[in-house]
Coordinates of C-alpha atoms and ligand atoms in Angstrom, one line a residue:
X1 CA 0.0 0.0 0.0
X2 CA 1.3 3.3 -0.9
X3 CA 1.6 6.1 1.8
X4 CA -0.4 9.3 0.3
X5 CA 0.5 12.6 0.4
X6 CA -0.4 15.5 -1.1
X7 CA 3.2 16.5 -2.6
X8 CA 6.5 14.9 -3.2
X9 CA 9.7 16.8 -3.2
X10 CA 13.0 14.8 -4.5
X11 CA 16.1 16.0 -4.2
X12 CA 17.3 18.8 -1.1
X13 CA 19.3 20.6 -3.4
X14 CA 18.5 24.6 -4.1
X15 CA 14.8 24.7 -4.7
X16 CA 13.8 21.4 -3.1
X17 CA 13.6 22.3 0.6
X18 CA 12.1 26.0 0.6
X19 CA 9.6 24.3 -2.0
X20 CA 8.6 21.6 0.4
X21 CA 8.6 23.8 3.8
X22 CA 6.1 26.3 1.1
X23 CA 3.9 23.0 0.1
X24 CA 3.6 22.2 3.8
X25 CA 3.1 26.0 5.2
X26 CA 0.1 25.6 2.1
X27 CA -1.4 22.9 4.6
X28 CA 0.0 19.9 2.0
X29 CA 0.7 16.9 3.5
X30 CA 4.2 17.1 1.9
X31 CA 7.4 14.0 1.5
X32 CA 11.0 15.1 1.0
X33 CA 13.4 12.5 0.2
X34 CA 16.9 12.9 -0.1
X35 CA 19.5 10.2 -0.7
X36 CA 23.2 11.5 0.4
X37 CA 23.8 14.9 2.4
X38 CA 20.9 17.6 2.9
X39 CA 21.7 20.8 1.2
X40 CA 22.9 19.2 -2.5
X41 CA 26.0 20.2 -4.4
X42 CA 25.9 23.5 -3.6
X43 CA 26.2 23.3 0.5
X44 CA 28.6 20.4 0.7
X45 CA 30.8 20.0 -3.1
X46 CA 29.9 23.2 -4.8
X47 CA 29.3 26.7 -3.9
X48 CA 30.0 27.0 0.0
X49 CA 33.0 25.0 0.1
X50 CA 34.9 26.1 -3.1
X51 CA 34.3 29.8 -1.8
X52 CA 35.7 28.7 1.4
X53 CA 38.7 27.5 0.0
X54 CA 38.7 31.0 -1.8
X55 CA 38.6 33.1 0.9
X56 CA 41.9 30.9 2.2
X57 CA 43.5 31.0 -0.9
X58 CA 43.2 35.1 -1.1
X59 CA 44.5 34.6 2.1
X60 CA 47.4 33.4 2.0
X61 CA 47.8 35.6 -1.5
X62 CA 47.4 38.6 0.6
X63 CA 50.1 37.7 3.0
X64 CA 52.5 37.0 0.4
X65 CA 51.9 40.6 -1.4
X66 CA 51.6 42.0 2.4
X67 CA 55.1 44.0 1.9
X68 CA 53.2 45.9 -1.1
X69 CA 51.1 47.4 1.3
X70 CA 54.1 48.2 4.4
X71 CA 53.3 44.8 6.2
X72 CA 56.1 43.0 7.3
X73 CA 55.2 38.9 7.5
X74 CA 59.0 37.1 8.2
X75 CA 61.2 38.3 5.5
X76 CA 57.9 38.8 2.4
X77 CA 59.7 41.2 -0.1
X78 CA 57.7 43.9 -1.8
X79 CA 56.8 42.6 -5.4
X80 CA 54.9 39.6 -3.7
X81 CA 55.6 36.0 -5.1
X82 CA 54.6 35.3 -8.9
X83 CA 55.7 33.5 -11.6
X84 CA 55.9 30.1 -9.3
X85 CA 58.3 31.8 -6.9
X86 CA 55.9 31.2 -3.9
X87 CA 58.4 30.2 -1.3
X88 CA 58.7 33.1 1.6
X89 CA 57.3 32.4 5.0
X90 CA 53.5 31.7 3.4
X91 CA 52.6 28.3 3.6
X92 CA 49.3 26.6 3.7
X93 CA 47.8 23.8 5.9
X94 CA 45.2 21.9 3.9
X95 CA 44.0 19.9 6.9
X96 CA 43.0 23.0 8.5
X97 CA 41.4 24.5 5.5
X98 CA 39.6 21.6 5.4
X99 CA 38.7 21.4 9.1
X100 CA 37.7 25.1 8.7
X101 CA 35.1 24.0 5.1
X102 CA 34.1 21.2 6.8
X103 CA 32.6 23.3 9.8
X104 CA 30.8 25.7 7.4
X105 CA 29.5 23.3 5.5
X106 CA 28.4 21.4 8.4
X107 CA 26.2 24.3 9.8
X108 CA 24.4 25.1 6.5
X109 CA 23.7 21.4 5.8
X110 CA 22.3 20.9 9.7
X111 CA 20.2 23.8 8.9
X112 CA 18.6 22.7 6.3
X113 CA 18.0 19.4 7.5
X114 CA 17.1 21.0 10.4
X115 CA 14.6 23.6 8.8
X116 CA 13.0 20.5 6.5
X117 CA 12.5 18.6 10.0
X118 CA 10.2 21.3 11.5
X119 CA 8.3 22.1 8.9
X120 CA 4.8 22.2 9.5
X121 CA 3.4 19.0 7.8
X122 CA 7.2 18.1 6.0
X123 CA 8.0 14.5 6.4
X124 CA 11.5 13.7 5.7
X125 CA 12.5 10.4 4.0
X126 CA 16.6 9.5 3.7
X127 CA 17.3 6.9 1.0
X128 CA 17.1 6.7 -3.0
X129 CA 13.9 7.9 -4.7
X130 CA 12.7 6.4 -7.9
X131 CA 9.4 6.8 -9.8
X132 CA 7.3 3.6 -10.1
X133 CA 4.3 5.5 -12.3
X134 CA 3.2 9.1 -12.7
X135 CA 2.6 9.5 -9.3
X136 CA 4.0 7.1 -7.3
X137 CA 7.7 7.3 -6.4
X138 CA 9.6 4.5 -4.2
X139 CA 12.4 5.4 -1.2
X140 CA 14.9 2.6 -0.8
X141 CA 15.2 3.8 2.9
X142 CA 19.0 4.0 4.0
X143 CA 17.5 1.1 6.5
X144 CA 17.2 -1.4 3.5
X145 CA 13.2 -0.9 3.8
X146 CA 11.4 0.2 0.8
X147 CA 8.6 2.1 0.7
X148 CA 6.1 3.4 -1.6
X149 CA 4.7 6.9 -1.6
X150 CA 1.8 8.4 -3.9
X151 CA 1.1 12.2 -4.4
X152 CA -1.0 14.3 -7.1
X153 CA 2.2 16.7 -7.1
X154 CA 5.8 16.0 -7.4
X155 CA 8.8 17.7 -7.8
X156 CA 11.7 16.4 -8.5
X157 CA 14.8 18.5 -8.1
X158 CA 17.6 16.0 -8.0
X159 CA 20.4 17.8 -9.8
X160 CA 23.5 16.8 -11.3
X161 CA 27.0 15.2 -10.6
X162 CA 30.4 15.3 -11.8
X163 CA 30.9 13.7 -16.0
X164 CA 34.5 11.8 -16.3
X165 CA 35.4 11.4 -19.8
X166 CA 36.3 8.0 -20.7
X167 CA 40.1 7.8 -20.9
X168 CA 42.2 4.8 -21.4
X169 CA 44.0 3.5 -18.1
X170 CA 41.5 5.7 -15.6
X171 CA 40.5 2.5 -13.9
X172 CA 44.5 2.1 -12.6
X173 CA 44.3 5.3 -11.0
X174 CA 43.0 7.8 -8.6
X175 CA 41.4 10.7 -9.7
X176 CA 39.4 13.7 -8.3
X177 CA 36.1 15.7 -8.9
X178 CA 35.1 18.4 -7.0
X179 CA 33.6 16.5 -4.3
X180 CA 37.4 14.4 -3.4
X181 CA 39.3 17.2 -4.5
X182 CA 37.5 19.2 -1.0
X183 CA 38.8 15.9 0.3
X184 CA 42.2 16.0 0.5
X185 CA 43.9 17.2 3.4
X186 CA 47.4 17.0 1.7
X187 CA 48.6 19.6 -0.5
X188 CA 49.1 18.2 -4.0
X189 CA 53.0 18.8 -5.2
X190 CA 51.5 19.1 -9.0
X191 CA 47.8 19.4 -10.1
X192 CA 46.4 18.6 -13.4
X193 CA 43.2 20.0 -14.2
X194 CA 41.1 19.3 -17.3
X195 CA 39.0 21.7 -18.7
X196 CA 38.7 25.4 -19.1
X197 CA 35.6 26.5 -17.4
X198 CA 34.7 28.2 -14.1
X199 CA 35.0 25.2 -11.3
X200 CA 38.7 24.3 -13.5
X201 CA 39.8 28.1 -12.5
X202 CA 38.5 28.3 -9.4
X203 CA 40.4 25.0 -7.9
X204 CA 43.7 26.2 -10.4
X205 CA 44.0 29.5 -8.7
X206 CA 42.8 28.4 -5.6
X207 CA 45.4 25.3 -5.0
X208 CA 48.2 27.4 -7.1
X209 CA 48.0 29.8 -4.0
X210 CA 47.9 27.2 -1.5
X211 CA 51.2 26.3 -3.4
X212 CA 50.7 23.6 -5.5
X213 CA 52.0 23.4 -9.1
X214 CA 48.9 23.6 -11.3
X215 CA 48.6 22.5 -15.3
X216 CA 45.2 23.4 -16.8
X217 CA 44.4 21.0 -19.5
X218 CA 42.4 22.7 -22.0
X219 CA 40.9 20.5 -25.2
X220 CA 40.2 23.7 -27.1
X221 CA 42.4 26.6 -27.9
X222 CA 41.2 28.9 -24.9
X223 CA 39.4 29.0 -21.5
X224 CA 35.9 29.7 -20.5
X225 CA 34.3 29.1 -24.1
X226 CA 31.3 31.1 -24.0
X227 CA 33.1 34.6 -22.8
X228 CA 34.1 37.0 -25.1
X229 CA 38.0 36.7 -26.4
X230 CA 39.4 39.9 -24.7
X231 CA 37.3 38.5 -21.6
X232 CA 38.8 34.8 -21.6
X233 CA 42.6 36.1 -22.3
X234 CA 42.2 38.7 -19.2
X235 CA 41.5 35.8 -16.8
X236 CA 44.0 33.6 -18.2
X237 CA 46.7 36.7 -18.2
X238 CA 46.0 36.7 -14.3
X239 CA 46.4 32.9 -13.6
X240 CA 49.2 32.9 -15.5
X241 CA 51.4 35.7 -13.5
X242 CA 49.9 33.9 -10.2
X243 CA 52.0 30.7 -12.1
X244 CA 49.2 28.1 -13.4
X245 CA 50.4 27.2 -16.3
X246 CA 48.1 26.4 -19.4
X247 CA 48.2 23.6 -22.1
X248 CA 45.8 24.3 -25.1
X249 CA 44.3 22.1 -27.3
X250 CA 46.2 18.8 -25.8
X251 CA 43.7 17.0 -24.4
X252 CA 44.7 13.4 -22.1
X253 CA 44.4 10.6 -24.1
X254 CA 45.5 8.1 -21.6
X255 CA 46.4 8.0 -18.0
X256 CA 48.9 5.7 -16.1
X257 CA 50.1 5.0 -12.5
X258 CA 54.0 6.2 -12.4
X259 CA 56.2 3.5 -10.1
X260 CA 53.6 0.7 -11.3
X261 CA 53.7 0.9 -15.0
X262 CA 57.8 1.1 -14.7
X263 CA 57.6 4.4 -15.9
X264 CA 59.9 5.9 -13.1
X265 CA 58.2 8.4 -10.7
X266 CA 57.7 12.0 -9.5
X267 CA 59.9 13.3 -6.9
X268 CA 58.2 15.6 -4.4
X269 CA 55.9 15.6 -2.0
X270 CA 53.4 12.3 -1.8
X271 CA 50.1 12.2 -3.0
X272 CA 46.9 11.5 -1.2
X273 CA 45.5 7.9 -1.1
X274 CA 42.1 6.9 -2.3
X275 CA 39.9 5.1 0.6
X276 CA 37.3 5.3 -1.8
X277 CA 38.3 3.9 -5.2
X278 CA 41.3 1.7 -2.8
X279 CA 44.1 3.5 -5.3
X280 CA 47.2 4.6 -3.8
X281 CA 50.6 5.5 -6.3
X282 CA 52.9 7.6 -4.4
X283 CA 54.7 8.0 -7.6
X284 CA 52.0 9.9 -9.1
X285 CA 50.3 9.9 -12.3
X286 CA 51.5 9.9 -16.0
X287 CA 49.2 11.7 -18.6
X288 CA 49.6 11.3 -22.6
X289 CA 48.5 14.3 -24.1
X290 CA 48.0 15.0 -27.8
X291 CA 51.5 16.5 -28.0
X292 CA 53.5 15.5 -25.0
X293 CA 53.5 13.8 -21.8
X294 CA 52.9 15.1 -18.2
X295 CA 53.5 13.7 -15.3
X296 CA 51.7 14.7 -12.2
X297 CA 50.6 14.0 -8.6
X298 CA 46.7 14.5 -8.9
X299 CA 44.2 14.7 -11.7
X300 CA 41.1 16.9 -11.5
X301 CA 38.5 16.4 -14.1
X302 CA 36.1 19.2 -14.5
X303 CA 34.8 18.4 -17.3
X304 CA 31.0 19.1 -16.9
X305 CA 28.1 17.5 -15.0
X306 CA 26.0 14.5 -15.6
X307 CA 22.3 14.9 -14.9
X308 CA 20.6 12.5 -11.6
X309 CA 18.1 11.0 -14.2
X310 CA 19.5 8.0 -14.5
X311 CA 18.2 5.8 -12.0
X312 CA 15.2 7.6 -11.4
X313 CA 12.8 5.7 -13.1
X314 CA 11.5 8.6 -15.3
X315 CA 10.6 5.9 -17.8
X316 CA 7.9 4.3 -15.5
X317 CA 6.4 8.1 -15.1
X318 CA 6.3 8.7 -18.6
X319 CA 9.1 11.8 -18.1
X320 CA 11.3 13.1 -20.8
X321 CA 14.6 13.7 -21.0
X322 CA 16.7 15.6 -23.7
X323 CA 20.2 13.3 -24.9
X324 CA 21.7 14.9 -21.9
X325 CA 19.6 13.4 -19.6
X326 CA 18.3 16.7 -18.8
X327 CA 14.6 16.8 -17.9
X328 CA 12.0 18.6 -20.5
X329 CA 10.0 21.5 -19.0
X330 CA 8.1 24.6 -19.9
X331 CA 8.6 28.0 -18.5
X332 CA 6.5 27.3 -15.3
X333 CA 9.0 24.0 -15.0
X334 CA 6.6 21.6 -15.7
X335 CA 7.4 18.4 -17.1
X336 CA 4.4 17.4 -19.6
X337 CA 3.7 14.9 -16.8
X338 CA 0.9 17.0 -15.1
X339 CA 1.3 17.1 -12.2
X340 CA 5.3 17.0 -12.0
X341 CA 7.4 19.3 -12.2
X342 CA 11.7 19.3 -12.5
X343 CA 14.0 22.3 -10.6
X344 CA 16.8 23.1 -10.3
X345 CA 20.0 22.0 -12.5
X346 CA 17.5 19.0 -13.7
X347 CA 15.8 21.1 -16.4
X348 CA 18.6 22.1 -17.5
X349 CA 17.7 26.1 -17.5
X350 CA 20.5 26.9 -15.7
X351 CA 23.0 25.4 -13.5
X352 CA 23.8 27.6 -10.8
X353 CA 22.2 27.9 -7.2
X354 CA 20.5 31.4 -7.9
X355 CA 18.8 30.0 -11.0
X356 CA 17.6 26.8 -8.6
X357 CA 16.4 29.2 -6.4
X358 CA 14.8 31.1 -9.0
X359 CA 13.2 27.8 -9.7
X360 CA 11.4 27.6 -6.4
X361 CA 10.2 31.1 -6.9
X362 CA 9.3 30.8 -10.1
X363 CA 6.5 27.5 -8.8
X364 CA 6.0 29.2 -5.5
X365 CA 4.5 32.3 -7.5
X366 CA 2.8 30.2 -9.8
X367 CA 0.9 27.9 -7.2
X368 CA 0.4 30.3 -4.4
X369 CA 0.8 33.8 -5.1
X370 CA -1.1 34.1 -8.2
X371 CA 1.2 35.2 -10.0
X372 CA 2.9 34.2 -13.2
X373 CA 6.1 33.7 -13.5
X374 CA 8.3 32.0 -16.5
X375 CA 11.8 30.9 -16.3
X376 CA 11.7 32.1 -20.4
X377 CA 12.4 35.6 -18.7
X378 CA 14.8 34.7 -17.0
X379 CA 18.4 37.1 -17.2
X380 CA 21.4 34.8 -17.3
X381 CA 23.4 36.1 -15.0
X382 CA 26.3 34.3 -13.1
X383 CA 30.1 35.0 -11.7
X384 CA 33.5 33.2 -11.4
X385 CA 35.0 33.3 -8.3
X386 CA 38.4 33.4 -9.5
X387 CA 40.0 36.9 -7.9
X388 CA 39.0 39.4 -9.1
X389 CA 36.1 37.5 -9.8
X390 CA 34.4 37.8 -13.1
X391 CA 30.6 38.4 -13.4
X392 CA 28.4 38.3 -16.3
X393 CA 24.8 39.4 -17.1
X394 CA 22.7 39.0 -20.6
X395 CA 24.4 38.9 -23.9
X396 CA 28.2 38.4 -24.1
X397 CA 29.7 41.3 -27.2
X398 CA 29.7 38.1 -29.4
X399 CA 26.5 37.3 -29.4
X400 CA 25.2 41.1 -29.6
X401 CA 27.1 41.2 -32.6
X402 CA 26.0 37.5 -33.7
X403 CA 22.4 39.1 -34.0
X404 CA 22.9 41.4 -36.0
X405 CA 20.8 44.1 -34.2
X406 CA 22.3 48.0 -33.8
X407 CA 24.4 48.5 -30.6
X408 CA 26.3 50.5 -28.7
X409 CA 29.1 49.1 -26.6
X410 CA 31.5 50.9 -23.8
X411 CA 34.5 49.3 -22.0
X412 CA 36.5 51.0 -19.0
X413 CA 39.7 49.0 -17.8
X414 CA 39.8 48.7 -13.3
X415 CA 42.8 51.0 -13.2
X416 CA 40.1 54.4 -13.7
X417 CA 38.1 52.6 -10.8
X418 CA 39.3 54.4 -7.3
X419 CA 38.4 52.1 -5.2
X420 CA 41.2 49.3 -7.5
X421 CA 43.4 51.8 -7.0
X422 CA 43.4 52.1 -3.4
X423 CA 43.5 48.5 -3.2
X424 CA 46.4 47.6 -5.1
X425 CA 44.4 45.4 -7.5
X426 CA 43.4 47.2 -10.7
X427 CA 43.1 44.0 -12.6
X428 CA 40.4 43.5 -15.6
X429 CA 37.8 45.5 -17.1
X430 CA 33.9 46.8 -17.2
X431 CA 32.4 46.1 -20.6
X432 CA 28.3 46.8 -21.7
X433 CA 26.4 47.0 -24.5
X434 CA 23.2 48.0 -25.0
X435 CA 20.3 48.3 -27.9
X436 CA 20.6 51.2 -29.8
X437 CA 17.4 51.6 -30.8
X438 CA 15.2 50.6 -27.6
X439 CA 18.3 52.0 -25.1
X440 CA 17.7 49.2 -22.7
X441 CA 21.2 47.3 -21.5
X442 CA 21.9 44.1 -23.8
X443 CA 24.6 42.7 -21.3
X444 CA 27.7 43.7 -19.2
X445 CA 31.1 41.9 -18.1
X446 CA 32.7 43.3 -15.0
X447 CA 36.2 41.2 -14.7
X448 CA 37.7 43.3 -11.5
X449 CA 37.3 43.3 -7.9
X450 CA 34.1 43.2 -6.6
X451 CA 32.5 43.2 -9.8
X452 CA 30.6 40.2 -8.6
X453 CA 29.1 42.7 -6.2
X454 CA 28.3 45.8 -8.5
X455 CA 27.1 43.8 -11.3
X456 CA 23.9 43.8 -9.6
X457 CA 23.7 47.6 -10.5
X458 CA 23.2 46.3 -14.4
X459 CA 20.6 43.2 -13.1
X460 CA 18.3 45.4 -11.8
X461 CA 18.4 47.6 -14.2
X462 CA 17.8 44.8 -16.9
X463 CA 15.0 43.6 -14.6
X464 CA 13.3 46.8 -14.2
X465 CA 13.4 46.5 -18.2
X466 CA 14.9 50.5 -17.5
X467 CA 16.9 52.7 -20.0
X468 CA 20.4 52.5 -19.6
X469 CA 20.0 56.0 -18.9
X470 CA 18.7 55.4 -15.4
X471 CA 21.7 53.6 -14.7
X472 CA 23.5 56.4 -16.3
X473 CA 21.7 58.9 -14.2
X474 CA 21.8 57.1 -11.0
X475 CA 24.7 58.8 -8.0
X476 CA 26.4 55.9 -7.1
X477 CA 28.2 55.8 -3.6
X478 CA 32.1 57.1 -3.8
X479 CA 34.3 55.5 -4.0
X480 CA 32.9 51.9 -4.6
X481 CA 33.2 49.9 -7.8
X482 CA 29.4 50.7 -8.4
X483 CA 30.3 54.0 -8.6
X484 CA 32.2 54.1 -12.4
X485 CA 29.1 52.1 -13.8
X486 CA 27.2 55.8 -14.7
X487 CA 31.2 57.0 -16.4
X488 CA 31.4 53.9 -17.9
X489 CA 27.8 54.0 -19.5
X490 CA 29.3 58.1 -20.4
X491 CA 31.6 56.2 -23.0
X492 CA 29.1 54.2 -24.8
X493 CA 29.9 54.1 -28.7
X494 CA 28.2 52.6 -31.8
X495 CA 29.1 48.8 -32.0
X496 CA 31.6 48.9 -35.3
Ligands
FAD1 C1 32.6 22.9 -7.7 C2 31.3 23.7 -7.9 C3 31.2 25.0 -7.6 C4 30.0 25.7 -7.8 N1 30.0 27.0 -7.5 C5 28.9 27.7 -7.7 C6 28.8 29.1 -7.4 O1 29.7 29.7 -6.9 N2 27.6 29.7 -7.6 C7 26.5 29.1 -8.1 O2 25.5 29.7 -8.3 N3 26.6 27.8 -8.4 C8 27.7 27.1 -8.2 N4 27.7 25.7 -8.5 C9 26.5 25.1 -9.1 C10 25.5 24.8 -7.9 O3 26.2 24.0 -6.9 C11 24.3 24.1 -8.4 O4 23.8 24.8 -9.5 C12 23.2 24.1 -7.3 O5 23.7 23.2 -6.3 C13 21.8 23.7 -7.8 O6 21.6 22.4 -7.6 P1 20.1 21.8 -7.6 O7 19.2 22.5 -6.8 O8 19.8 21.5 -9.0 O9 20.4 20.3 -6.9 P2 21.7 19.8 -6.1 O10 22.3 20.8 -5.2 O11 22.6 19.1 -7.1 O12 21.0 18.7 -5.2 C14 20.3 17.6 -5.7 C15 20.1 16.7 -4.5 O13 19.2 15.6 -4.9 C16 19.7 14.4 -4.3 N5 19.3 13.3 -5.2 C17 19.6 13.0 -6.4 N6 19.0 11.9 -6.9 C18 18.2 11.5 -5.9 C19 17.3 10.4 -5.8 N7 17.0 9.6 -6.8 N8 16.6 10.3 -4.6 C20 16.8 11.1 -3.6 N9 17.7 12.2 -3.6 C21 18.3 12.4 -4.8 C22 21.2 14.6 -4.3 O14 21.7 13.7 -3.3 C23 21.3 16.1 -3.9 O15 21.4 16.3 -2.5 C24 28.9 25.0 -8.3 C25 29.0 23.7 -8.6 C26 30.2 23.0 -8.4 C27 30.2 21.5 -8.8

């Protein structure tokens, strides 16, 4: 006999839980089942602790250039450490940075669990959910029972994991994803990484500052594909004087133990050991690239993310998936299912925790506020958290350009920004464009410090569906970053 409910929420990623604490303030008799650790990707092998391990690595980058600013740390000379010189008296302790993640994480996935727990009519189910029909979804419980659940609405919001290419010789060794890579609690002598986009830079120039050697393996000729040229070469001209060093279009094609396979070994400092895939070679790893060979300590594949669908029975429920795996929905996220809906990295219109959220705001609106909301007007907006980060809203200059339509574009380098000055750190550029004809901001790239802060100023402008001259006209607090947005939007130019 199935156990009814009203609503079914799968997955405690982004949208999941405030979902399911809204469907049970509604009076729903509401099930949330989650299989491995509340709080998703996000809370325990994405956002959080990445950003944790930023804030360490600018750190310890901060007391390396401390002389720059008259702080004397041991014997630090102005000029900081670059170009792989990263000796002085900065070291970093990966155990501890560890500990620290592992106690920030720890709070936000209590609270959630915590939050799901006491929520009016919320039932919480731990163990493996998979649809059985339309509406009926099964929980291997995390006891070995199984039990079967029934409910006119269900959302599933089960998101995605790490994709490892297949690669000749990867069963002989140990390699990382995001989730071991926050593992480790010894420093990796040299790091391979492949692939160019945001979590690849993020881990390069966070371990690089830790002190690691770091090679970025990049299959194409440049990183961070979709981002304009002059944007992509600006990053990579900062990771490169911090030391990672880049190898373009030489993807692996095979991957060996070193010591094992007779092929000598690394000297340095010794890798971590694999508890989990039982792998340990000291010696490191070899990697046969198109054009050469590397030999490394770790591997990191960030490669992309594989969607939760697979064992989730969306066959028996009649749900379709794209040839990604991803889940087909309209603009009010439902699945043509009625009566099920997919959030959150699932659908596949988007893949960040603001557009998760969005996700639950987008349903929540729809079901209980009356109003209507689509994710088809939806801004894409996100940030790296490299440093300076880089953050992004709307169209990129390449794809104003690819449509053809009349623009004007203005671009203003960090250095006229004060507040850079004063900081020492006058990295990167401010870029927008916007439609000549209707005025209305088409995009805008601010690659700087904080721009992952004052990007907002060009979001809610874009939301507001404003002019760009009410940007333009706006006083802006001196001296912020915020502040050279109206100056930069002084310069703007016809598009040539
Ligand atoms: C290294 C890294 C860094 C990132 N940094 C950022 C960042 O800085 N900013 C940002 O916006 N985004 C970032 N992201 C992306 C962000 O983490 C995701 O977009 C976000 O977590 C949204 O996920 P979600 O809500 O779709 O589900 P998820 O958070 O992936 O959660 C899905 C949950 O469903 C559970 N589940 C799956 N299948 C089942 C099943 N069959 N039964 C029961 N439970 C199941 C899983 O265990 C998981 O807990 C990062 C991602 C990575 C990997």
């Amino acid at each position: 006999m199935a156990q009814r409910f009203d609503a079914i929420v799968i997955g405690t990623g982004q949208s999941g839980p405030p979902l399911a604490v809204r469907l049970g303030a509604s009076g729903r008799k509401t099930a949330v089942i989650e299989r491995a650790a509340f709080g998703g990707t996000c809370v325990n092998v994405g956002c959080t602790p990445t950003k944790a391990y930023v804030a360490c690595a600018r750190a310890a980058h901060v007391a390396r250039h401390a002389a720059d600013f008259g702080v004397r740390i041991g014997n630090a000379t102005q000029g900081g450490a670059e170009n792989g010189a990263q000796g002085d008296d900065v070291s970093v302790d990966l155990a501890f940075v560890k500990a620290r993640k592992d106690r920030i994480i720890g709070a936000s996935r209590d609270g959630v669990e915590r939050w799901l727990r006491n929520a009016p009519n919320v039932t919480v189910l731990q163990g493996h959910a998979r649809f059985t029909g339309a509406h009926t979804v099964s929980v291997a419980l995390a006891s070995g029972e199984t039990v079967l659940l029934e409910a006119p609405e269900i959302f599933v919001n089960t998101g995605t994991r790490a994709a490892v290419p297949e690669l000749p010789g990867l069963d002989r060794i140990r390699y990382e994803t995001n989730s071991t890579m926050l593992a480790l609690e010894t420093l990796p002598a040299h790091l391979a990484i492949v692939g160019g986009s945001y979590v690849a830079l993020e881990f390069a120039q966070v371990f690089r500052r830790f002190g690691s050697r770091v090679t970025v393996l990049v299959r194409g000729q440049r990183i961070l594909a979709r981002e304009d040229d002059d944007v992509a070469q600006a990053v990579q001209d900062v990771l490169a004087r911090e030391g990672v060093e880049f190898r373009f279009g030489n993807a692996p094609r095979s991957v060996a133990p070193l010591g094992a396979s007779g092929t000598g070994g690394m000297t340095g400092d010794v890798v971590g050991t694999s508890a989990e895939a039982g792998l340990v070679h000291p010696d490191g790893i070899r990697i046969e690239l198109e054009h050469e060979t590397l030999d490394v300590s770790h591997l990191l594949f960030a490669t992309g993310r594989i969607p939760n669908t697979d064992d989730l029975g969306l066959d028996a429920a009649g749900i379709e998936r794209d040839k990604h795996g991803l889940i087909s929905v309209d603009g009010e996220l439902r699945t043509r299912v009625p009566g099920v809906w997919a959030i959150g990295d699932v659908n596949g219109r988007g893949a960040f925790t603001h557009t998760s959220y969005d996700d639950y705001q987008i349903v929540a609106a729809n079901l209980f506020d009356g109003v209507s909301r689509s994710a088809d007007a939806r801004i894409p907006a996100y940030a790296v958290f490299v440093d300076p980060p880089l953050a992004r809203v709307g169209l990129s200059e390449r794809e104003v350009r690819a449509s053809g339509r009349p623009a004007l574009i203005a671009t203003m380098p960090m250095s006229r920004v004060g507040r850079a000055r004063e900081r020492g750190e006058t990295d990167g550029f401010m870029k927008t464009l916007v439609d000549a004809q209707t005025r209305r901001i088409l995009g805008a790239t601010i690659f700087g410090i904080e721009g992952d802060e004052a990007i907002h100023t060009f979001i809610d402008t874009m939301t507001a569906d404003a002019p760009y001259t009410t940007l333009q006209y706006a006083m802006h607090i001196h001296p912020t970053v915020s502040e050279l947005v109206p100056t930069l939007l002084d310069g703007l130019r016809p598009l040539a």
